[in-house]
PDB file of C-alpha atoms and ligand atoms in Angstrom:
ATOM      1  CA  MET L   1     -16.376  -5.205 -12.044  1.00 38.00           C
ATOM      2  CA  ARG L   2     -16.439  -3.799  -8.452  1.00 47.00           C
ATOM      3  CA  ASP L   3     -16.297  -6.514  -5.890  1.00 47.00           C
ATOM      4  CA  TRP L   4     -20.251  -5.840  -4.867  1.00 46.00           C
ATOM      5  CA  ASP L   5     -21.656  -5.684  -8.176  1.00 45.00           C
ATOM      6  CA  GLY L   6     -24.181  -8.663  -8.532  1.00 44.00           C
ATOM      7  CA  ALA L   7     -23.867  -9.346  -4.756  1.00 45.00           C
ATOM      8  CA  GLU L   8     -27.088 -10.580  -2.979  1.00 44.00           C
ATOM      9  CA  MET L   9     -28.295  -7.535  -0.793  1.00 46.00           C
ATOM     10  CA  LEU L  10     -28.091  -8.894   2.823  1.00 45.00           C
ATOM     11  CA  THR L  11     -31.484  -9.524   4.195  1.00 46.00           C
ATOM     12  CA  GLN L  12     -30.899  -8.292   7.817  1.00 51.00           C
ATOM     13  CA  PRO L  13     -29.551  -4.978   8.108  1.00 60.00           C
ATOM     14  CA  ARG L  14     -26.359  -4.561   9.506  1.00 87.00           C
ATOM     15  CA  MET L  15     -26.968  -0.861  10.770  1.00 93.00           C
ATOM     16  CA  ALA L  16     -30.077   0.524  11.373  1.00 94.00           C
ATOM     17  CA  VAL L  17     -31.349   3.598  12.746  1.00 96.00           C
ATOM     18  CA  GLU L  18     -35.090   4.171  14.234  1.00 96.00           C
ATOM     19  CA  ASN L  19     -36.574   7.496  15.090  1.00 97.00           C
ATOM     20  CA  LEU L  20     -33.096   8.705  15.798  1.00 97.00           C
ATOM     21  CA  ARG L  21     -33.326  12.671  17.007  1.00 98.00           C
ATOM     22  CA  ILE L  22     -30.820  15.273  18.356  1.00 98.00           C
ATOM     23  CA  GLY L  23     -32.020  18.922  19.068  1.00 96.00           C
ATOM     24  CA  ARG L  24     -30.146  21.895  20.536  1.00 93.00           C
ATOM     25  CA  ASN L  25     -31.947  25.169  21.422  1.00 91.00           C
ATOM     26  CA  GLY L  26     -35.298  24.401  20.016  1.00 91.00           C
ATOM     27  CA  SER L  27     -33.710  23.265  16.511  1.00 93.00           C
ATOM     28  CA  THR L  28     -33.621  20.035  14.911  1.00 94.00           C
ATOM     29  CA  LEU L  29     -29.867  19.051  13.907  1.00 97.00           C
ATOM     30  CA  LEU L  30     -31.230  15.141  13.178  1.00 98.00           C
ATOM     31  CA  ASP L  31     -34.136  13.935  12.393  1.00 98.00           C
ATOM     32  CA  VAL L  32     -34.209  10.189  11.120  1.00 98.00           C
ATOM     33  CA  PRO L  33     -37.363   8.158  11.343  1.00 97.00           C
ATOM     34  CA  TYR L  34     -35.445   4.970   9.594  1.00 97.00           C
ATOM     35  CA  LEU L  35     -32.539   4.140   7.893  1.00 96.00           C
ATOM     36  CA  ALA L  36     -31.215   0.902   7.208  1.00 95.00           C
ATOM     37  CA  LEU L  37     -27.732   0.072   5.817  1.00 94.00           C
ATOM     38  CA  GLY L  38     -27.871  -3.319   4.604  1.00 85.00           C
ATOM     39  CA  GLY L  39     -24.941  -3.878   2.526  1.00 76.00           C
ATOM     40  CA  PRO L  40     -23.204  -5.318   0.894  1.00 83.00           C
ATOM     41  CA  GLY L  41     -20.890  -2.335  -0.619  1.00 80.00           C
ATOM     42  CA  PRO L  42     -19.715   0.837   0.810  1.00 95.00           C
ATOM     43  CA  THR L  43     -22.577   3.350   1.766  1.00 97.00           C
ATOM     44  CA  LEU L  44     -21.780   7.061   0.388  1.00 98.00           C
ATOM     45  CA  ILE L  45     -23.219   9.779   2.563  1.00 98.00           C
ATOM     46  CA  LEU L  46     -23.630  12.910   0.609  1.00 98.00           C
ATOM     47  CA  GLY L  47     -25.017  16.634   1.609  1.00 97.00           C
ATOM     48  CA  PRO L  48     -24.062  20.250   2.796  1.00 96.00           C
ATOM     49  CA  ASN L  49     -22.359  21.496   5.513  1.00 95.00           C
ATOM     50  CA  GLY L  50     -24.425  21.082   8.375  1.00 95.00           C
ATOM     51  CA  ALA L  51     -26.907  18.719   7.135  1.00 97.00           C
ATOM     52  CA  GLY L  52     -25.928  16.129   9.732  1.00 97.00           C
ATOM     53  CA  LYS L  53     -23.689  13.604   8.637  1.00 98.00           C
ATOM     54  CA  SER L  54     -20.885  13.364  11.028  1.00 97.00           C
ATOM     55  CA  LEU L  55     -23.542  13.230  13.634  1.00 97.00           C
ATOM     56  CA  LEU L  56     -25.304  10.807  12.354  1.00 98.00           C
ATOM     57  CA  LEU L  57     -21.790   8.399  11.929  1.00 97.00           C
ATOM     58  CA  ARG L  58     -21.340   9.265  15.991  1.00 96.00           C
ATOM     59  CA  CYS L  59     -24.479   7.999  16.565  1.00 97.00           C
ATOM     60  CA  MET L  60     -24.132   4.716  14.851  1.00 97.00           C
ATOM     61  CA  HIS L  61     -20.290   4.522  16.333  1.00 96.00           C
ATOM     62  CA  GLY L  62     -21.872   4.889  19.659  1.00 95.00           C
ATOM     63  CA  LEU L  63     -19.922   8.234  20.507  1.00 94.00           C
ATOM     64  CA  ILE L  64     -23.071  10.351  21.162  1.00 94.00           C
ATOM     65  CA  GLN L  65     -26.234   9.815  23.134  1.00 94.00           C
ATOM     66  CA  PRO L  66     -28.997  11.137  20.531  1.00 96.00           C
ATOM     67  CA  ASP L  67     -32.037  12.806  22.449  1.00 97.00           C
ATOM     68  CA  GLY L  68     -34.462   9.748  21.145  1.00 97.00           C
ATOM     69  CA  GLY L  69     -34.202   6.536  19.076  1.00 97.00           C
ATOM     70  CA  THR L  70     -32.389   3.745  18.605  1.00 96.00           C
ATOM     71  CA  VAL L  71     -29.168   2.245  17.039  1.00 96.00           C
ATOM     72  CA  TRP L  72     -28.909  -1.435  15.840  1.00 95.00           C
ATOM     73  CA  GLN L  73     -26.067  -3.442  14.463  1.00 93.00           C
ATOM     74  CA  ASP L  74     -27.011  -6.988  13.152  1.00 90.00           C
ATOM     75  CA  GLY L  75     -30.358  -6.724  14.352  1.00 88.00           C
ATOM     76  CA  ALA L  76     -29.282  -6.321  18.184  1.00 91.00           C
ATOM     77  CA  LEU L  77     -29.431  -2.777  19.695  1.00 92.00           C
ATOM     78  CA  LEU L  78     -26.090  -1.313  19.592  1.00 94.00           C
ATOM     79  CA  GLY L  79     -23.663  -2.481  22.199  1.00 91.00           C
ATOM     80  CA  GLU L  80     -19.943  -2.327  23.613  1.00 91.00           C
ATOM     81  CA  ASP L  81     -19.285  -5.578  21.967  1.00 90.00           C
ATOM     82  CA  HIS L  82     -20.564  -4.036  18.484  1.00 90.00           C
ATOM     83  CA  ARG L  83     -18.584  -1.258  19.245  1.00 90.00           C
ATOM     84  CA  ALA L  84     -15.313  -3.108  19.578  1.00 88.00           C
ATOM     85  CA  ARG L  85     -15.447  -4.466  16.117  1.00 90.00           C
ATOM     86  CA  GLN L  86     -16.090  -0.857  14.521  1.00 93.00           C
ATOM     87  CA  ALA L  87     -13.577   1.720  13.912  1.00 94.00           C
ATOM     88  CA  MET L  88     -13.872   5.203  12.751  1.00 95.00           C
ATOM     89  CA  VAL L  89     -11.620   7.692  10.869  1.00 95.00           C
ATOM     90  CA  PHE L  90     -12.623  11.307  11.876  1.00 92.00           C
ATOM     91  CA  GLN L  91     -12.530  14.425   9.880  1.00 87.00           C
ATOM     92  CA  THR L  92      -9.806  15.533  11.705  1.00 89.00           C
ATOM     93  CA  PRO L  93      -7.332  12.810  12.526  1.00 90.00           C
ATOM     94  CA  VAL L  94      -7.012  11.898  15.843  1.00 90.00           C
ATOM     95  CA  LEU L  95      -3.602  10.263  16.501  1.00 94.00           C
ATOM     96  CA  LEU L  96      -1.646   9.024  19.542  1.00 95.00           C
ATOM     97  CA  ARG L  97       1.231  11.441  20.646  1.00 96.00           C
ATOM     98  CA  ARG L  98       3.797   8.644  19.830  1.00 97.00           C
ATOM     99  CA  SER L  99       5.773   7.712  16.676  1.00 97.00           C
ATOM    100  CA  VAL L 100       4.039   6.671  13.563  1.00 97.00           C
ATOM    101  CA  ALA L 101       5.038   3.069  13.829  1.00 97.00           C
ATOM    102  CA  ALA L 102       3.889   3.213  17.305  1.00 97.00           C
ATOM    103  CA  ASN L 103       0.192   4.560  16.499  1.00 97.00           C
ATOM    104  CA  LEU L 104      -0.370   1.321  14.216  1.00 97.00           C
ATOM    105  CA  ASP L 105       1.771  -1.102  16.793  1.00 96.00           C
ATOM    106  CA  PHE L 106      -0.888   0.269  19.520  1.00 95.00           C
ATOM    107  CA  VAL L 107      -4.127  -1.410  17.699  1.00 94.00           C
ATOM    108  CA  LEU L 108      -2.268  -4.451  16.062  1.00 95.00           C
ATOM    109  CA  ARG L 109      -0.387  -5.304  19.960  1.00 94.00           C
ATOM    110  CA  ARG L 110      -4.181  -4.769  21.212  1.00 90.00           C
ATOM    111  CA  GLN L 111      -5.646  -7.416  18.751  1.00 88.00           C
ATOM    112  CA  GLY L 112      -3.003 -10.016  19.823  1.00 91.00           C
ATOM    113  CA  VAL L 113      -0.724  -9.825  16.914  1.00 92.00           C
ATOM    114  CA  ARG L 114       2.793 -10.705  18.094  1.00 93.00           C
ATOM    115  CA  TRP L 115       5.773  -8.673  17.737  1.00 88.00           C
ATOM    116  CA  GLY L 116       7.532 -10.529  14.983  1.00 89.00           C
ATOM    117  CA  SER L 117       4.408 -10.339  12.598  1.00 93.00           C
ATOM    118  CA  ARG L 118       3.518  -6.558  13.941  1.00 95.00           C
ATOM    119  CA  LYS L 119       6.572  -5.351  12.237  1.00 94.00           C
ATOM    120  CA  ALA L 120       6.075  -6.650   8.644  1.00 94.00           C
ATOM    121  CA  ARG L 121       2.412  -5.787   9.202  1.00 94.00           C
ATOM    122  CA  ILE L 122       3.318  -1.991  10.212  1.00 96.00           C
ATOM    123  CA  ALA L 123       5.870  -1.809   6.980  1.00 95.00           C
ATOM    124  CA  ALA L 124       3.043  -3.055   4.866  1.00 94.00           C
ATOM    125  CA  LEU L 125       0.605  -0.627   6.068  1.00 94.00           C
ATOM    126  CA  LEU L 126       2.778   2.266   5.770  1.00 95.00           C
ATOM    127  CA  ASP L 127       3.885   1.038   2.045  1.00 92.00           C
ATOM    128  CA  GLU L 128       0.177   0.781   0.999  1.00 88.00           C
ATOM    129  CA  GLY L 129      -0.588   4.169   2.702  1.00 89.00           C
ATOM    130  CA  GLY L 130       2.433   5.917   1.123  1.00 90.00           C
ATOM    131  CA  LEU L 131       4.058   6.617   4.423  1.00 94.00           C
ATOM    132  CA  ALA L 132       7.204   4.007   4.021  1.00 94.00           C
ATOM    133  CA  GLY L 133      10.317   5.764   5.810  1.00 94.00           C
ATOM    134  CA  LYS L 134       8.289   7.780   8.100  1.00 96.00           C
ATOM    135  CA  GLU L 135       7.987   4.882  10.879  1.00 95.00           C
ATOM    136  CA  ARG L 136      10.123   6.862  13.467  1.00 96.00           C
ATOM    137  CA  GLN L 137       8.910  10.195  12.934  1.00 97.00           C
ATOM    138  CA  ALA L 138       6.331  11.882  15.676  1.00 97.00           C
ATOM    139  CA  ALA L 139       2.812  11.308  14.420  1.00 97.00           C
ATOM    140  CA  ARG L 140       1.656  14.811  15.428  1.00 95.00           C
ATOM    141  CA  SER L 141       4.583  16.228  13.020  1.00 96.00           C
ATOM    142  CA  LEU L 142       2.888  14.771   9.983  1.00 95.00           C
ATOM    143  CA  SER L 143       1.290  17.144   7.198  1.00 92.00           C
ATOM    144  CA  GLY L 144      -2.499  17.056   7.197  1.00 89.00           C
ATOM    145  CA  GLY L 145      -2.779  14.781   4.573  1.00 89.00           C
ATOM    146  CA  GLU L 146      -0.253  12.234   5.729  1.00 93.00           C
ATOM    147  CA  ALA L 147      -1.758  12.327   9.308  1.00 94.00           C
ATOM    148  CA  GLN L 148      -5.196  11.383   8.000  1.00 92.00           C
ATOM    149  CA  ARG L 149      -3.469   8.621   5.864  1.00 93.00           C
ATOM    150  CA  LEU L 150      -2.149   7.418   9.003  1.00 96.00           C
ATOM    151  CA  ALA L 151      -5.446   7.566  11.013  1.00 95.00           C
ATOM    152  CA  ILE L 152      -7.051   5.718   7.863  1.00 94.00           C
ATOM    153  CA  LEU L 153      -4.214   2.856   7.996  1.00 95.00           C
ATOM    154  CA  ARG L 154      -4.858   2.452  12.039  1.00 96.00           C
ATOM    155  CA  ALA L 155      -8.423   2.195  11.242  1.00 95.00           C
ATOM    156  CA  LEU L 156      -7.654  -0.991   8.409  1.00 92.00           C
ATOM    157  CA  ALA L 157      -5.295  -2.500  10.733  1.00 92.00           C
ATOM    158  CA  CYS L 158      -8.456  -3.142  13.097  1.00 87.00           C
ATOM    159  CA  ASN L 159      -9.877  -5.380  10.496  1.00 88.00           C
ATOM    160  CA  PRO L 160     -13.150  -4.062  11.582  1.00 92.00           C
ATOM    161  CA  GLU L 161     -16.206  -5.173  10.874  1.00 92.00           C
ATOM    162  CA  ILE L 162     -17.815  -1.635   9.970  1.00 94.00           C
ATOM    163  CA  LEU L 163     -15.461   0.967   9.326  1.00 95.00           C
ATOM    164  CA  PHE L 164     -16.912   4.833   9.410  1.00 97.00           C
ATOM    165  CA  LEU L 165     -15.330   7.123   7.705  1.00 97.00           C
ATOM    166  CA  ASP L 166     -16.003  10.864   7.608  1.00 97.00           C
ATOM    167  CA  GLU L 167     -14.507  13.067   4.472  1.00 96.00           C
ATOM    168  CA  PRO L 168     -11.377  10.694   4.510  1.00 94.00           C
ATOM    169  CA  THR L 169      -9.785  12.423   1.542  1.00 93.00           C
ATOM    170  CA  SER L 170     -10.872  15.584   1.817  1.00 91.00           C
ATOM    171  CA  ALA L 171      -7.453  17.052   3.085  1.00 87.00           C
ATOM    172  CA  LEU L 172      -5.161  14.250   0.207  1.00 90.00           C
ATOM    173  CA  ASP L 173      -4.016  15.149  -3.168  1.00 91.00           C
ATOM    174  CA  PRO L 174      -4.999  12.932  -6.145  1.00 93.00           C
ATOM    175  CA  ALA L 175      -2.525   9.946  -5.953  1.00 90.00           C
ATOM    176  CA  ALA L 176      -3.055  10.059  -1.697  1.00 88.00           C
ATOM    177  CA  THR L 177      -7.020   9.948  -2.354  1.00 92.00           C
ATOM    178  CA  GLN L 178      -6.470   7.188  -5.377  1.00 91.00           C
ATOM    179  CA  ALA L 179      -4.513   5.213  -3.065  1.00 88.00           C
ATOM    180  CA  VAL L 180      -6.883   5.417  -0.153  1.00 89.00           C
ATOM    181  CA  GLU L 181      -9.989   4.602  -2.517  1.00 93.00           C
ATOM    182  CA  ALA L 182      -7.824   1.423  -3.325  1.00 90.00           C
ATOM    183  CA  LEU L 183      -7.672   0.510   0.058  1.00 88.00           C
ATOM    184  CA  ILE L 184     -11.342   1.233   1.283  1.00 92.00           C
ATOM    185  CA  LEU L 185     -12.233  -0.931  -1.963  1.00 92.00           C
ATOM    186  CA  ARG L 186     -10.058  -3.431  -1.034  1.00 89.00           C
ATOM    187  CA  ALA L 187     -10.989  -3.833   2.884  1.00 90.00           C
ATOM    188  CA  SER L 188     -14.607  -3.620   1.420  1.00 92.00           C
ATOM    189  CA  ALA L 189     -13.903  -6.744  -0.747  1.00 90.00           C
ATOM    190  CA  ARG L 190     -12.638  -8.300   2.356  1.00 87.00           C
ATOM    191  CA  GLY L 191     -15.893  -8.010   4.197  1.00 89.00           C
ATOM    192  CA  THR L 192     -15.641  -4.766   6.119  1.00 92.00           C
ATOM    193  CA  ARG L 193     -18.881  -2.860   5.899  1.00 94.00           C
ATOM    194  CA  ILE L 194     -17.825   1.073   4.813  1.00 95.00           C
ATOM    195  CA  VAL L 195     -19.981   3.818   5.776  1.00 97.00           C
ATOM    196  CA  MET L 196     -18.190   7.218   4.356  1.00 97.00           C
ATOM    197  CA  VAL L 197     -19.389  10.510   4.252  1.00 98.00           C
ATOM    198  CA  THR L 198     -17.763  12.777   1.203  1.00 97.00           C
ATOM    199  CA  HIS L 199     -18.083  15.848  -0.741  1.00 96.00           C
ATOM    200  CA  ASP L 200     -16.597  14.157  -3.672  1.00 95.00           C
ATOM    201  CA  VAL L 201     -19.408  13.342  -6.032  1.00 95.00           C
ATOM    202  CA  GLY L 202     -16.735  11.583  -7.965  1.00 95.00           C
ATOM    203  CA  GLN L 203     -15.656   9.735  -5.387  1.00 97.00           C
ATOM    204  CA  ALA L 204     -19.343   8.968  -4.312  1.00 97.00           C
ATOM    205  CA  ARG L 205     -19.758   7.492  -7.957  1.00 96.00           C
ATOM    206  CA  ARG L 206     -16.488   5.532  -7.736  1.00 96.00           C
ATOM    207  CA  LEU L 207     -17.242   3.894  -4.555  1.00 97.00           C
ATOM    208  CA  GLY L 208     -20.602   3.555  -3.524  1.00 97.00           C
ATOM    209  CA  HIS L 209     -22.935   0.981  -3.740  1.00 96.00           C
ATOM    210  CA  ASP L 210     -25.629   2.981  -2.273  1.00 96.00           C
ATOM    211  CA  ILE L 211     -25.953   6.778  -1.598  1.00 97.00           C
ATOM    212  CA  VAL L 212     -27.767   8.644   1.639  1.00 98.00           C
ATOM    213  CA  LEU L 213     -28.184  12.131   0.968  1.00 98.00           C
ATOM    214  CA  MET L 214     -28.825  14.361   3.633  1.00 98.00           C
ATOM    215  CA  GLN L 215     -30.475  17.691   4.228  1.00 96.00           C
ATOM    216  CA  ALA L 216     -31.200  19.793   7.332  1.00 96.00           C
ATOM    217  CA  GLY L 217     -30.705  16.914   9.577  1.00 97.00           C
ATOM    218  CA  ARG L 218     -33.137  14.601   7.679  1.00 97.00           C
ATOM    219  CA  VAL L 219     -32.509  11.607   4.785  1.00 98.00           C
ATOM    220  CA  ALA L 220     -33.472  13.105   1.821  1.00 97.00           C
ATOM    221  CA  GLU L 221     -32.628  10.134  -0.434  1.00 97.00           C
ATOM    222  CA  HIS L 222     -31.099   6.907  -0.136  1.00 97.00           C
ATOM    223  CA  SER L 223     -31.164   4.891  -3.261  1.00 96.00           C
ATOM    224  CA  GLN L 224     -28.567   2.506  -5.150  1.00 96.00           C
ATOM    225  CA  ALA L 225     -25.510   4.573  -6.355  1.00 97.00           C
ATOM    226  CA  ALA L 226     -26.489   3.347  -9.988  1.00 96.00           C
ATOM    227  CA  ASP L 227     -30.147   4.646  -9.700  1.00 96.00           C
ATOM    228  CA  PHE L 228     -29.134   7.999  -7.719  1.00 97.00           C
ATOM    229  CA  PHE L 229     -26.107   9.059 -10.336  1.00 96.00           C
ATOM    230  CA  ALA L 230     -28.498   8.093 -13.541  1.00 95.00           C
ATOM    231  CA  ALA L 231     -32.013  10.052 -12.170  1.00 95.00           C
ATOM    232  CA  PRO L 232     -32.306  11.043  -8.690  1.00 96.00           C
ATOM    233  CA  ARG L 233     -35.488  10.276  -7.239  1.00 96.00           C
ATOM    234  CA  THR L 234     -36.134  13.366  -5.005  1.00 96.00           C
ATOM    235  CA  ALA L 235     -35.864  17.224  -5.705  1.00 95.00           C
ATOM    236  CA  ALA L 236     -33.044  17.110  -3.468  1.00 96.00           C
ATOM    237  CA  GLY L 237     -31.231  14.665  -5.063  1.00 96.00           C
ATOM    238  CA  ARG L 238     -31.458  16.463  -8.428  1.00 96.00           C
ATOM    239  CA  ALA L 239     -30.829  19.790  -6.664  1.00 95.00           C
ATOM    240  CA  TYR L 240     -27.629  18.126  -4.911  1.00 95.00           C
ATOM    241  CA  LEU L 241     -26.253  16.837  -8.235  1.00 94.00           C
ATOM    242  CA  SER L 242     -26.493  20.147 -10.229  1.00 92.00           C
ATOM    243  CA  GLY L 243     -24.505  21.903  -7.461  1.00 86.00           C
ATOM    244  CA  ALA L 244     -27.875  24.071  -5.841  1.00 78.00           C
ATOM    245  CA  LEU L 245     -28.658  22.112  -2.843  1.00 74.00           C
ATOM    246  CA  VAL L 246     -27.541  24.097   0.174  1.00 70.00           C
ATOM    247  CA  ILE L 247     -28.256  23.480   4.204  1.00 65.00           C
TER     248      ILE L 247
HETATM  249  N1  LIG E 301     -22.869  19.774  19.953  1.00 70.03           N
HETATM  250  C1  LIG E 301     -23.513  20.457  19.542  1.00 70.03           C
HETATM  251  N2  LIG E 301     -24.188  21.670  19.574  1.00 70.03           N
HETATM  252  C2  LIG E 301     -24.837  22.401  19.205  1.00 70.03           C
HETATM  253  N3  LIG E 301     -24.924  22.274  17.666  1.00 70.03           N
HETATM  254  C3  LIG E 301     -24.277  21.052  16.995  1.00 70.03           C
HETATM  255  C4  LIG E 301     -23.692  20.158  17.903  1.00 70.03           C
HETATM  256  N4  LIG E 301     -23.031  19.443  16.923  1.00 70.03           N
HETATM  257  C5  LIG E 301     -23.134  19.339  16.237  1.00 70.03           C
HETATM  258  N5  LIG E 301     -24.026  20.604  15.928  1.00 70.03           N
HETATM  259  C6  LIG E 301     -24.712  21.330  14.765  1.00 70.03           C
HETATM  260  O1  LIG E 301     -25.368  20.277  13.997  1.00 70.03           O
HETATM  261  C7  LIG E 301     -25.565  20.334  12.506  1.00 70.03           C
HETATM  262  C8  LIG E 301     -25.022  19.050  11.888  1.00 70.03           C
HETATM  263  O2  LIG E 301     -23.566  18.693  12.372  1.00 70.03           O
HETATM  264  P1  LIG E 301     -22.789  17.867  11.471  1.00 70.03           P
HETATM  265  O3  LIG E 301     -21.077  18.027  12.102  1.00 70.03           O
HETATM  266  O4  LIG E 301     -23.204  16.749  11.616  1.00 70.03           O
HETATM  267  O5  LIG E 301     -22.703  18.083  10.040  1.00 70.03           O
HETATM  268  P2  LIG E 301     -22.028  17.791   8.733  1.00 70.03           P
HETATM  269  O6  LIG E 301     -23.160  17.683   7.629  1.00 70.03           O
HETATM  270  O7  LIG E 301     -20.993  16.660   9.167  1.00 70.03           O
HETATM  271  O8  LIG E 301     -21.403  19.183   7.722  1.00 70.03           O
HETATM  272  P3  LIG E 301     -20.001  19.209   7.513  1.00 70.03           P
HETATM  273  O9  LIG E 301     -20.017  18.791   5.783  1.00 70.03           O
HETATM  274  O10 LIG E 301     -19.385  20.517   7.453  1.00 70.03           O
HETATM  275  O11 LIG E 301     -18.956  18.383   8.065  1.00 70.03           O
HETATM  276  C9  LIG E 301     -24.672  21.859  12.543  1.00 70.03           C
HETATM  277  O12 LIG E 301     -24.812  22.229  12.160  1.00 70.03           O
HETATM  278  C10 LIG E 301     -23.704  21.961  13.699  1.00 70.03           C
HETATM  279  O13 LIG E 301     -23.313  23.032  14.000  1.00 70.03           O
HETATM  280 MG1  LIG E 302     -19.301  16.545   8.874  1.00 70.03          MG
END
């Protein structure tokens, strides 16, 4: 049984957006009248290329200012204090120009973890992510999949309240994908709210509590995962699952 099966839905949305709009050169990139991510388990965001998934994540992480609309966290307008308790793993990993260990040490130190404990924590994290033995390697010399795993470990090391993951396993082999999914489920069980974009329907089925399907900048469907995969409510949902939904 997954950790959130049978769990009570939170009454207050952890994340919500209202009247979110982004446009460029006369075309609508994002248009979301209302979306509430109330938990408790991972929200998986699906949709074709260019549907606005990354833009939505960036808005909820406060990285881009929409042309209109508001982002709420725990019933209050998204502010710096919320952002400090969020973490994001980007589609293309962003790493410090330092060693693998230093990338993790940086976030642990920022949280006030003492050096004695940091060393053990770094070793444990690298072990969990299959990067043991690479502590001294320059982070920028890691392979694409290794760099993505380090970015995920660094985000998890922050123990964030909310973790946004943008296609975190798209560059990973099956074994690494499985390891990362286990890390994500563990973080979710510890209480981190996961909001994750993927193109892997199997992964959305394995991890998702609820599914947000995006199409052309809009939310085409937001359903409980079990309902979505059993019988989507919308034509877009049915088209997506049959492989026919494009742009
Ligand atoms: N700064 C920008 N200026 C103009 N267009 C932009 C800008 N940023 C994003 N877009 C466009 O907005 C649309 C949505 O982009 P977004 O990155 O959110 O897509 P996505 O759903 O994450 O797609 P993918 O699955 O390919 O990652 C795309 O058509 C993209 O080209
Ligand atoms: Mg994207």
